[in-house]
Coordinates of C-alpha atoms and ligand atoms in Angstrom, one line a residue:
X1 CA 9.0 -17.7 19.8
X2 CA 8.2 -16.0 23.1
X3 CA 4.7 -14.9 23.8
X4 CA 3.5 -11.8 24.3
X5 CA 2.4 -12.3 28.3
X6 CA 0.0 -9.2 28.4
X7 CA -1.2 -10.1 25.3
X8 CA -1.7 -13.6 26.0
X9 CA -3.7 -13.1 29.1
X10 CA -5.5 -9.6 29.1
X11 CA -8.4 -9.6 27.1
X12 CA -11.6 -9.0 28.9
X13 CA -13.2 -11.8 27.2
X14 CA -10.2 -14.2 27.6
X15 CA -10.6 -16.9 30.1
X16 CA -7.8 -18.9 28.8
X17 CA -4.4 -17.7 28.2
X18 CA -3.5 -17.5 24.0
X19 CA -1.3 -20.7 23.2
X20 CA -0.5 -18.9 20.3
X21 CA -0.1 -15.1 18.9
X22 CA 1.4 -13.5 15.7
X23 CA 4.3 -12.8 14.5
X24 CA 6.6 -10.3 16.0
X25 CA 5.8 -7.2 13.4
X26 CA 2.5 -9.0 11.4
X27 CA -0.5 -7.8 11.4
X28 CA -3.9 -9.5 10.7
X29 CA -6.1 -7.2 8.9
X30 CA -9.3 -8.4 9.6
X31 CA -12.7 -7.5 7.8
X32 CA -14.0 -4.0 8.2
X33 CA -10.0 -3.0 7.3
X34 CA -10.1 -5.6 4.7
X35 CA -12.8 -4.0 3.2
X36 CA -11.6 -0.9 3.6
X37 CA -8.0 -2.6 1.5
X38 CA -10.3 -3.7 -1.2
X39 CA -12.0 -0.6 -2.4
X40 CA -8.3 1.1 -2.4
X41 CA -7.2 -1.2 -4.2
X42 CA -10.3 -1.4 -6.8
X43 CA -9.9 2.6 -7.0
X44 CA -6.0 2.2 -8.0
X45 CA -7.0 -0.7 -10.5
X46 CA -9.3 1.6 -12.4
X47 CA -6.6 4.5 -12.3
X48 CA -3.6 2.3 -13.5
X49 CA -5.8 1.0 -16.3
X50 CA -6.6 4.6 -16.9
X51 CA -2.8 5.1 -17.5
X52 CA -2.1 1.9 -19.3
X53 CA -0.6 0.1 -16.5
X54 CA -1.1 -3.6 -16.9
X55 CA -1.2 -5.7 -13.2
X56 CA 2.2 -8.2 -13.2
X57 CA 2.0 -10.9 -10.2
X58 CA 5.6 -11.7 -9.6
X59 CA 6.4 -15.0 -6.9
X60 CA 7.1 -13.2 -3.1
X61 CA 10.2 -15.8 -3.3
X62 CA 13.1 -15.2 -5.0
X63 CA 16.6 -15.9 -5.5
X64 CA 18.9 -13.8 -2.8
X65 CA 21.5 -12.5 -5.3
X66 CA 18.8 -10.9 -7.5
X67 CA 18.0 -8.2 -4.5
X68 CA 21.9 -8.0 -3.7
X69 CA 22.6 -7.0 -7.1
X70 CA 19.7 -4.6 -7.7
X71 CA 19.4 -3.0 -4.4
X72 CA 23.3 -2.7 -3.3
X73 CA 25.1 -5.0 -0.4
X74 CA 25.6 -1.9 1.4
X75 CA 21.9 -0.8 1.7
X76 CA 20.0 -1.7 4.8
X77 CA 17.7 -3.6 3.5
X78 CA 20.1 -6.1 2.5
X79 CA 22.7 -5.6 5.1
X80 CA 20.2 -6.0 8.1
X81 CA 16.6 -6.9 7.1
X82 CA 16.2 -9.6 4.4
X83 CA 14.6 -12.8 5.3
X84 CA 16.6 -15.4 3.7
X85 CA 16.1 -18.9 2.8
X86 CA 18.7 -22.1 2.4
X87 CA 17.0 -24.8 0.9
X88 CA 19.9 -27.8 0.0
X89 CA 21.3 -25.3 -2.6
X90 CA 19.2 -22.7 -3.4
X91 CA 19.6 -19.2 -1.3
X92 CA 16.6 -17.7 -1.3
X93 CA 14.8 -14.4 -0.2
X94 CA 11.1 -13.1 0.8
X95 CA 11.1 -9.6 -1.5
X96 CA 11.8 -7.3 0.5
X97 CA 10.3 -5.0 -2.6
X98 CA 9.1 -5.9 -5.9
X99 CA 11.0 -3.8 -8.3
X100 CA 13.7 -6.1 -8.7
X101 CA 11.4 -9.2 -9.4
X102 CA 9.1 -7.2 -12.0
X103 CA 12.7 -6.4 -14.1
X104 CA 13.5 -9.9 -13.8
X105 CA 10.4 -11.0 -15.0
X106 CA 10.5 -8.3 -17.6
X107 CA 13.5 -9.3 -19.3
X108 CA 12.7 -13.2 -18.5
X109 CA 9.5 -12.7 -20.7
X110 CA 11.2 -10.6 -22.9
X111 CA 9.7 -7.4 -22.5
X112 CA 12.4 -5.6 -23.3
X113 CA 12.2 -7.3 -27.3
X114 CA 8.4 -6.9 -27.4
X115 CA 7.6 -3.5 -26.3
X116 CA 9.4 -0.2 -26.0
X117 CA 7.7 1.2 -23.5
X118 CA 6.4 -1.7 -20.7
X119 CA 3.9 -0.7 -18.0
X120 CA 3.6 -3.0 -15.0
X121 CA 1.5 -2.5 -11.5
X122 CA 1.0 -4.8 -8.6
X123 CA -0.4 -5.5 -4.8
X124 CA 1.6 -8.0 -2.4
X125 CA 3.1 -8.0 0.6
X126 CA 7.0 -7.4 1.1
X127 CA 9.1 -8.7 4.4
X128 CA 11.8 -6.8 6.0
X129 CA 13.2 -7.5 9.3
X130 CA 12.9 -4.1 10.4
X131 CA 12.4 -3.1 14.5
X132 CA 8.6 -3.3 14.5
X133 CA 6.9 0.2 15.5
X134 CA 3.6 1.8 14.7
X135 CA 3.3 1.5 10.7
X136 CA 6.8 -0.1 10.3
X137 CA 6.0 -3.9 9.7
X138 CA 8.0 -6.9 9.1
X139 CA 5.1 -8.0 6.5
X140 CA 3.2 -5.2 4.3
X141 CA 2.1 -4.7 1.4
X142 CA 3.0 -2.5 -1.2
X143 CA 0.7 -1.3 -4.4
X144 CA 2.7 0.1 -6.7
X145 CA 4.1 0.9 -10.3
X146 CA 7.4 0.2 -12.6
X147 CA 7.3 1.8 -16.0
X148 CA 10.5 0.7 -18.2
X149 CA 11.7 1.9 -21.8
X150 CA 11.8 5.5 -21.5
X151 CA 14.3 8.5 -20.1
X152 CA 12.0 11.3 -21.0
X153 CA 11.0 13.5 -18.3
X154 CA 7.2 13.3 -19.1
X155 CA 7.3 9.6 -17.7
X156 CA 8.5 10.9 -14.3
X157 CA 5.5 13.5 -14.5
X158 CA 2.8 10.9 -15.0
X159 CA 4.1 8.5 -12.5
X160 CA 3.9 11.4 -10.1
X161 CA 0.4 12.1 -11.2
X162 CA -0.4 8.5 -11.1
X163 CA 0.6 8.6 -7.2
X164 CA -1.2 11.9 -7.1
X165 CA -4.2 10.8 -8.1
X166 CA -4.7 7.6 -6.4
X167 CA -4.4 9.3 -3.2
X168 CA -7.0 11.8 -4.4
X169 CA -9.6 9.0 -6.2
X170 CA -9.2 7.2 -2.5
X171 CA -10.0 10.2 -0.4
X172 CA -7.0 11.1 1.1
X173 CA -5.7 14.7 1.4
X174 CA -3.1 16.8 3.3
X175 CA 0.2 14.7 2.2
X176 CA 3.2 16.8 0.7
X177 CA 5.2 15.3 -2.4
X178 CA 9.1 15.7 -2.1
X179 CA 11.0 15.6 -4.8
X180 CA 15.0 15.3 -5.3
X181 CA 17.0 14.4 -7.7
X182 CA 20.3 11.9 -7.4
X183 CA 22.1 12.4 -10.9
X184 CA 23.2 9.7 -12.6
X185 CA 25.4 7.1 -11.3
X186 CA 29.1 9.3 -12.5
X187 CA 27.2 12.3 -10.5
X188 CA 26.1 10.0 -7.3
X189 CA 30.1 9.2 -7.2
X190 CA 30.9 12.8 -7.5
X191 CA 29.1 13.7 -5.2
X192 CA 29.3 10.4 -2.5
X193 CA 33.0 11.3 -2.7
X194 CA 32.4 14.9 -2.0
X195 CA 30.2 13.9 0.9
X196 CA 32.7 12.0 2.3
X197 CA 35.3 14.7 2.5
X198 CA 33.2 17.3 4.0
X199 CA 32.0 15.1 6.7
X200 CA 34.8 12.8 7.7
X201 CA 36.1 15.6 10.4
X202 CA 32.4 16.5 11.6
X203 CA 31.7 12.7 11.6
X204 CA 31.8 12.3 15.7
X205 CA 29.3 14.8 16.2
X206 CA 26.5 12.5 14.3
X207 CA 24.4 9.7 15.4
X208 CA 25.7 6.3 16.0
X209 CA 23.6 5.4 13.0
X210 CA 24.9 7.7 10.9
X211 CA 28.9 7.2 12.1
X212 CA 27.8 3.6 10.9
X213 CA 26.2 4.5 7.8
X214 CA 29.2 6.8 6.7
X215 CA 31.3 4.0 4.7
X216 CA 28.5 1.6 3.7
X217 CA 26.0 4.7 2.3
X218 CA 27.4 8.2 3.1
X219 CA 23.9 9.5 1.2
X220 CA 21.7 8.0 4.2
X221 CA 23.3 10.5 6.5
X222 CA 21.8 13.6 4.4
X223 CA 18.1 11.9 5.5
X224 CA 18.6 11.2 8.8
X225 CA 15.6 12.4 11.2
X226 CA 17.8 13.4 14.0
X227 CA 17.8 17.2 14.6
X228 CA 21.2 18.0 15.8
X229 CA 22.5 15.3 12.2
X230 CA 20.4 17.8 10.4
X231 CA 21.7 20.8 11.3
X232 CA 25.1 19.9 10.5
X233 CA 23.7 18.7 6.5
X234 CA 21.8 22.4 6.3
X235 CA 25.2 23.9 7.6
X236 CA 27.0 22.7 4.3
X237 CA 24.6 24.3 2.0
X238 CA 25.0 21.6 -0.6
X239 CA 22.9 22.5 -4.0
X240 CA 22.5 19.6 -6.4
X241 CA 23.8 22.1 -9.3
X242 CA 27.3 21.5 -7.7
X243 CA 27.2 17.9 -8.5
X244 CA 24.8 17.6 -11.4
X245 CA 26.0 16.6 -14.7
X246 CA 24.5 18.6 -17.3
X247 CA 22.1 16.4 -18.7
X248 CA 20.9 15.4 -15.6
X249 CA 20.7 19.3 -14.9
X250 CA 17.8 19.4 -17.5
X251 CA 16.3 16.3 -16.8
X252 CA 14.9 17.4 -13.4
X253 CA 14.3 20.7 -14.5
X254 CA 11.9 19.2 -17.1
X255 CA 10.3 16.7 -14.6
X256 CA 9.6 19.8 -12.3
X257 CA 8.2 22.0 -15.0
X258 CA 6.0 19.0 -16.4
X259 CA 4.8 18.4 -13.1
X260 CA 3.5 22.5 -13.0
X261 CA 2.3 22.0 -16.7
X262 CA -0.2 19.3 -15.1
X263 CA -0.7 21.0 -11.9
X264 CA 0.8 18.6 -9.4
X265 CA 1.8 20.3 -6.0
X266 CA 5.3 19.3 -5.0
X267 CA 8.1 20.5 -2.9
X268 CA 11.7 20.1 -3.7
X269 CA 13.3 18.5 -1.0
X270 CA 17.1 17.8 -1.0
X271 CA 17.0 15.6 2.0
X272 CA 15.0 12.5 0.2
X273 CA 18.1 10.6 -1.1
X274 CA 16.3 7.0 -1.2
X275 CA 18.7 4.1 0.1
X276 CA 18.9 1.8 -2.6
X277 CA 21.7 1.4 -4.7
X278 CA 19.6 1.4 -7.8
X279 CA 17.9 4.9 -7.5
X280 CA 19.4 7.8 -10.2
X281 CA 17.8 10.9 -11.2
X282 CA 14.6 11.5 -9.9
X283 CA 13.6 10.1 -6.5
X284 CA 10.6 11.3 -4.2
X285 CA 8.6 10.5 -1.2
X286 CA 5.1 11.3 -0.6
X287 CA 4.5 12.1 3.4
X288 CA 1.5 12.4 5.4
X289 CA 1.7 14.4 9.0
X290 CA -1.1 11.9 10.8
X291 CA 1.8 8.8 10.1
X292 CA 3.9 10.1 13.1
X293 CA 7.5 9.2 12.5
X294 CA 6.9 6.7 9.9
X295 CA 5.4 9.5 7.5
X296 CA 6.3 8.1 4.4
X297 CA 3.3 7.3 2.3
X298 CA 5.0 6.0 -0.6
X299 CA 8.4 6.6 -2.4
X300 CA 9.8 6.2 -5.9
X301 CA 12.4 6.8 -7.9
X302 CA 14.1 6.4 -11.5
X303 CA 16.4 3.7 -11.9
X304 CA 17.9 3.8 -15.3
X305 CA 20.9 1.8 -15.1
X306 CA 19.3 -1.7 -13.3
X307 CA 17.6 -3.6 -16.6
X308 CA 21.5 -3.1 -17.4
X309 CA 22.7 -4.1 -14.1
X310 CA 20.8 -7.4 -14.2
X311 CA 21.5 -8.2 -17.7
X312 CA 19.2 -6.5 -20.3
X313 CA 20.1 -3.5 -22.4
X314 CA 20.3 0.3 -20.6
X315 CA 16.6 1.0 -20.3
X316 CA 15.7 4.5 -18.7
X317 CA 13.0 3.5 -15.7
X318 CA 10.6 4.6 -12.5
X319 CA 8.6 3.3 -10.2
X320 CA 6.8 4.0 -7.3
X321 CA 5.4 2.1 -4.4
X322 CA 2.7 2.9 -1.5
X323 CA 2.7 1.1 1.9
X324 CA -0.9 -0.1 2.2
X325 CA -1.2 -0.6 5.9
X326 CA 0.2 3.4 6.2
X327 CA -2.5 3.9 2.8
X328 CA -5.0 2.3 5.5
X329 CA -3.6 4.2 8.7
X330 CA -4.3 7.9 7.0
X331 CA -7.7 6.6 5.3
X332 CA -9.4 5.4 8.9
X333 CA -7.8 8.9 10.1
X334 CA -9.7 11.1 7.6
X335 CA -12.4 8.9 7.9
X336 CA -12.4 8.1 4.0
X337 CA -15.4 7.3 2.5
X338 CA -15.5 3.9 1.9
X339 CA -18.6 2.0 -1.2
X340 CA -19.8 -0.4 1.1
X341 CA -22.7 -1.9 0.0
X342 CA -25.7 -1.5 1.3
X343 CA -26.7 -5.1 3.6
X344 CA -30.1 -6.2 4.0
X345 CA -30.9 -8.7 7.2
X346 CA -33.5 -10.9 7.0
X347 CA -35.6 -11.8 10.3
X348 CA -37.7 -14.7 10.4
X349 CA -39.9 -15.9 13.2
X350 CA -40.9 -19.4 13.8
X351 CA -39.8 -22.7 12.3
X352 CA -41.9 -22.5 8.7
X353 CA -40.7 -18.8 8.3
X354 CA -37.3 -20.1 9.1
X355 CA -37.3 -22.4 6.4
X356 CA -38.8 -20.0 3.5
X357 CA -36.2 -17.8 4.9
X358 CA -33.1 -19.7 3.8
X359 CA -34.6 -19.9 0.0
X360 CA -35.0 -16.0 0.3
X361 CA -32.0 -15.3 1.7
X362 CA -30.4 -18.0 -1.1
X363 CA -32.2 -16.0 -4.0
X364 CA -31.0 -12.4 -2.6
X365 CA -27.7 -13.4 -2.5
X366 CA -27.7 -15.4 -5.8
X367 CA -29.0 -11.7 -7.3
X368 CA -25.8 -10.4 -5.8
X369 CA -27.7 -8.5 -3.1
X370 CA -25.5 -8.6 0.1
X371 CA -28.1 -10.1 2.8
X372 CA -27.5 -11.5 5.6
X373 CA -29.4 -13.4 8.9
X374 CA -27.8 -15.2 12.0
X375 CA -30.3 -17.9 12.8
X376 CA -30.4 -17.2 16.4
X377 CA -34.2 -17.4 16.8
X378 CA -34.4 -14.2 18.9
X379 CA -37.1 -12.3 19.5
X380 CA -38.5 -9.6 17.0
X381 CA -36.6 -6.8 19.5
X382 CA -33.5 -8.8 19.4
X383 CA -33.0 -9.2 15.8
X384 CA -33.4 -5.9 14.6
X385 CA -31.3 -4.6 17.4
X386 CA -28.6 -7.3 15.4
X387 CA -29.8 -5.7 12.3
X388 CA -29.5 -2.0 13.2
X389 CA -25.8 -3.4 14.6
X390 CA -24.7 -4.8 11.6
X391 CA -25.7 -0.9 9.7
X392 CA -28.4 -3.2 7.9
X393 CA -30.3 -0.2 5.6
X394 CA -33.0 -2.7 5.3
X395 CA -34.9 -5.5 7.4
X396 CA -37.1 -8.5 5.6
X397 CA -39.4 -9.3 8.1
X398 CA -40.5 -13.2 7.7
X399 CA -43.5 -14.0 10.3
X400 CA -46.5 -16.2 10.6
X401 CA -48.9 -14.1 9.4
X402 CA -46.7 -13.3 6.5
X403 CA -46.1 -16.4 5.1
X404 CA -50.0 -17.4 5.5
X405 CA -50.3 -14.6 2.8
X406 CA -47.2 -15.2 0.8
X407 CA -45.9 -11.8 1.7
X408 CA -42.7 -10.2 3.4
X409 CA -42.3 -7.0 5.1
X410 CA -39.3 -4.9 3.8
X411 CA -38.7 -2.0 6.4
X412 CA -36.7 0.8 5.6
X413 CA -34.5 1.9 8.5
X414 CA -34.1 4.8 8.2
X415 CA -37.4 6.6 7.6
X416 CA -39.1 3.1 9.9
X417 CA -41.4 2.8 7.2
X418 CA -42.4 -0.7 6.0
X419 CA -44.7 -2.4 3.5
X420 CA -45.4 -5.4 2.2
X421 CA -44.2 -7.3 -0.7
X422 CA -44.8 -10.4 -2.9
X423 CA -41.9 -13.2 -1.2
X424 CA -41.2 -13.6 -5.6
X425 CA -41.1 -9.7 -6.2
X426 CA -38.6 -9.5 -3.1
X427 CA -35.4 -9.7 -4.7
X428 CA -36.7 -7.1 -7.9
X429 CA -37.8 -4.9 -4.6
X430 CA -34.6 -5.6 -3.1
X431 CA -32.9 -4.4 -6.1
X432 CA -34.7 -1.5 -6.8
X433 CA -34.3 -0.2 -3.1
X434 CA -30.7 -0.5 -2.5
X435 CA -27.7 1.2 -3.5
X436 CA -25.0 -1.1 -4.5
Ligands
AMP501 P1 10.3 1.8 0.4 O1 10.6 0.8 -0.6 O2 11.0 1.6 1.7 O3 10.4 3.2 -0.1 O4 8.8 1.6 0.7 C1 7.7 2.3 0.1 C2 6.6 2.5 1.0 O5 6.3 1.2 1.7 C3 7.0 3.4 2.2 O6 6.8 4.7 1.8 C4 6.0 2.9 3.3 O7 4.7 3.5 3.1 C5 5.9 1.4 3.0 N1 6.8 0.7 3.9 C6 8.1 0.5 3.8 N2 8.6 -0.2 4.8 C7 7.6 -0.6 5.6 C8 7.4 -1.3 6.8 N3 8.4 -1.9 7.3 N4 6.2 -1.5 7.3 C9 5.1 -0.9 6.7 N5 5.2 -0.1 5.6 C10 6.4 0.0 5.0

């Protein structure tokens, strides 16, 4: 793979040239981020537990066919960005989402017999081959939900909440929840068919992405982004009470007055269509005006008819999934709180100090205290300029004269006060001071 020239040699720091570099559209998400990934992720955890969602960990490999069948040979994803594969026999694929795998592994562990209602969440990345832009990766991750065994409207109301309310536990505010519904699959062909008729003669004055889409997915070209596409769409005035199927008639109006019931702000939106085969009914997308183009926060959908598709018996379902890098983009935006705890350097000076140090610093972290030193020897100045780098709230200061008198100096660094305490009351101190 070609490297990245002015990436390879432009780094201030860089005397030599990078033999090596990441993949085109891969990110590394290095600590502060990380961090930043973890306490979303422990803030959902709590949520889905709240609303008896049980975590499923489903193998990023799986077999090709299972993602043809459930997401549709003519969707995009399959069509153009699925990394497949051959192994001797076996054709293989990197998800490209996990809603396919989790029914798989639903009816392989025979959900479907055990419980009538199954409620599954998970955290792992995806791959899609996509043209790699500012949050559109070829690896992300998605946290996300699949709830299976149930057509009743209320079930699309709290998975909406559910996506609701992890946004709000984590901080984030400002995105705008879109909701549309499909029909069901005899509605979808009603209206696909329709579609087709009242756009074949207009068809020259879309997109070229749209002119393509027309026979593989003629729904995509009702969500294209392009303004003069979109002006044709609004200029046919379509209302999803033409094409609805009764039932399906009362199933969104249900979802949308359980979603007022709870008081969850939403906007109907007859542009989100979803491109997956396997979407009926209810689909939405969650967007956030900071992402730029890419302003999808998350999407979800219903998709009744795939436990069927893929062999089980017709089980009403929905799902949802967030992007986490996008989840990341819009927290670091909105400078989102995030529980760090609080870190407490230790400074010692001179060789004995040194070595009483690394027992202290041993029993600290032993207590679960997050401490930290960088044996550098520098000079008193030094090491609390490293401390007051690292956001340390607190400094131990190990000296001489301390040691002679079995003592350590705990400094507070924000008030500058300091005192001394017992080295084997240090960690109770420690403890008592800090907010973890
Ligand atoms: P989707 O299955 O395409 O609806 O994806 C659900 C969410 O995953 C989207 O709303 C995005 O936040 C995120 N996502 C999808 N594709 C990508 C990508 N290529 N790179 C980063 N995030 C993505």
């Amino acid at each position: 793979m070609a490297l990245d020239i002015a990436k390879a040699t432009s780094h201030p720091f860089r005397k030599m040239p990078l033999l090596f570099q990441s993949v085109r559209g891969t990110k590394d998400i290095l600590p502060n981020d990380a961090e930043i990934l973890h306490d979303i992720e422990s803030q959902a955890r709590i949520l889905f537990s709240a609303y008896g969602y049980g975590e499923i960990i489903t193998p990023i490999l799986e077999e090709r066919d299972l993602f043809i069948r459930s997401l549709g040979k003519d969707s995009e994803v399959i069509n153009k960005q699925m990394f497949i594969i051959e192994r001797g026999q076996d054709l293989l694929a990197l998800r490209p989402e996990a809603t396919a795998g989790v029914i798989r592994a639903y009816l392989e562990n025979n959900f479907n017999h055990i419980d009538a209602l199954s409620k599954f969440y998970y955290f792992g990345p995806m791959f899609r081959a996509e043209r790699p832009q500012k949050g559109r990766l070829r690896q992300f991750n998605h946290l996300g939900v699949e709830a299976i065994g149930s057509l009743n409207p209320l079930l699309d109301a709290e998975v909406i909440s559910l996506a609701d309310t992890i946004l709000r536990k984590i901080g984030i505010s400002g995105f705008k929840i879109k909701i549309n519904t499909l029909g069901c699959a005899n509605d979808k062909k009603k209206f696909g068919e329709k579609l087709r008729i009242l756009l074949k003669s207009k068809l020259s004055l879309f997109c070229s992405d749209c002119q393509e889409r027309f026979n593989r997915n003629v729904f995509r070209l009702i969500d294209c982004k392009n303004a003069s596409c979109r002006n044709i769409i609004a200029g046919l005035k379509l209302k999803r009470q033409d094409y609805l199927c009764k039932d399906c008639f009362e199933h969104f109006a249900a979802v949308l007055e359980n979603l007022k019931n709870i008081g969850i702000e939403y906007e109907e939106s007859p542009q989100i269509v979803r491109g997956l085969d396997y979407y009926t009914r209810t689909v939405f997308e969650i967007t956030h005006s900071s992402l730029g183009a890419q302003d999808a926060l998350g999407a979800g959908g219903r998709y009744d008819n795939l436990v069927a598709e893929l062999g089980g018996a017709p089980s009403g379902a929905i799902g949802f999934a967030f992007g986490v890098e996008r989840l990341l983009l819009v927290s670091k935006c909105q400078s989102v709180k995030v529980s760090k705890k609080d870190l407490v350097f230790l400074i010692t000076l001179g060789k004995e100090a040194e070595k009483e140090g690394v027992k202290l610093l041993h029993n600290l972290r032993q207590a679960g205290i997050k401490s930290d030193t960088d044996y550098e020897n520098r000079s008193l100045k030094g090491a609390m300029r490293r401390a007051n780098d690292l956001g340390a709230k607190h400094v131990l200061i190990l000296g001489e004269n301390e040691l002679k008198k079995n003592m350590v100096m705990l400094k507070d660094m924000k008030s500058g006060e300091q005192r001394e305490v017992k080295i084997e009351n240090i960690v109770y101190e420690c403890q008592r001071v800090i907010v973890s």
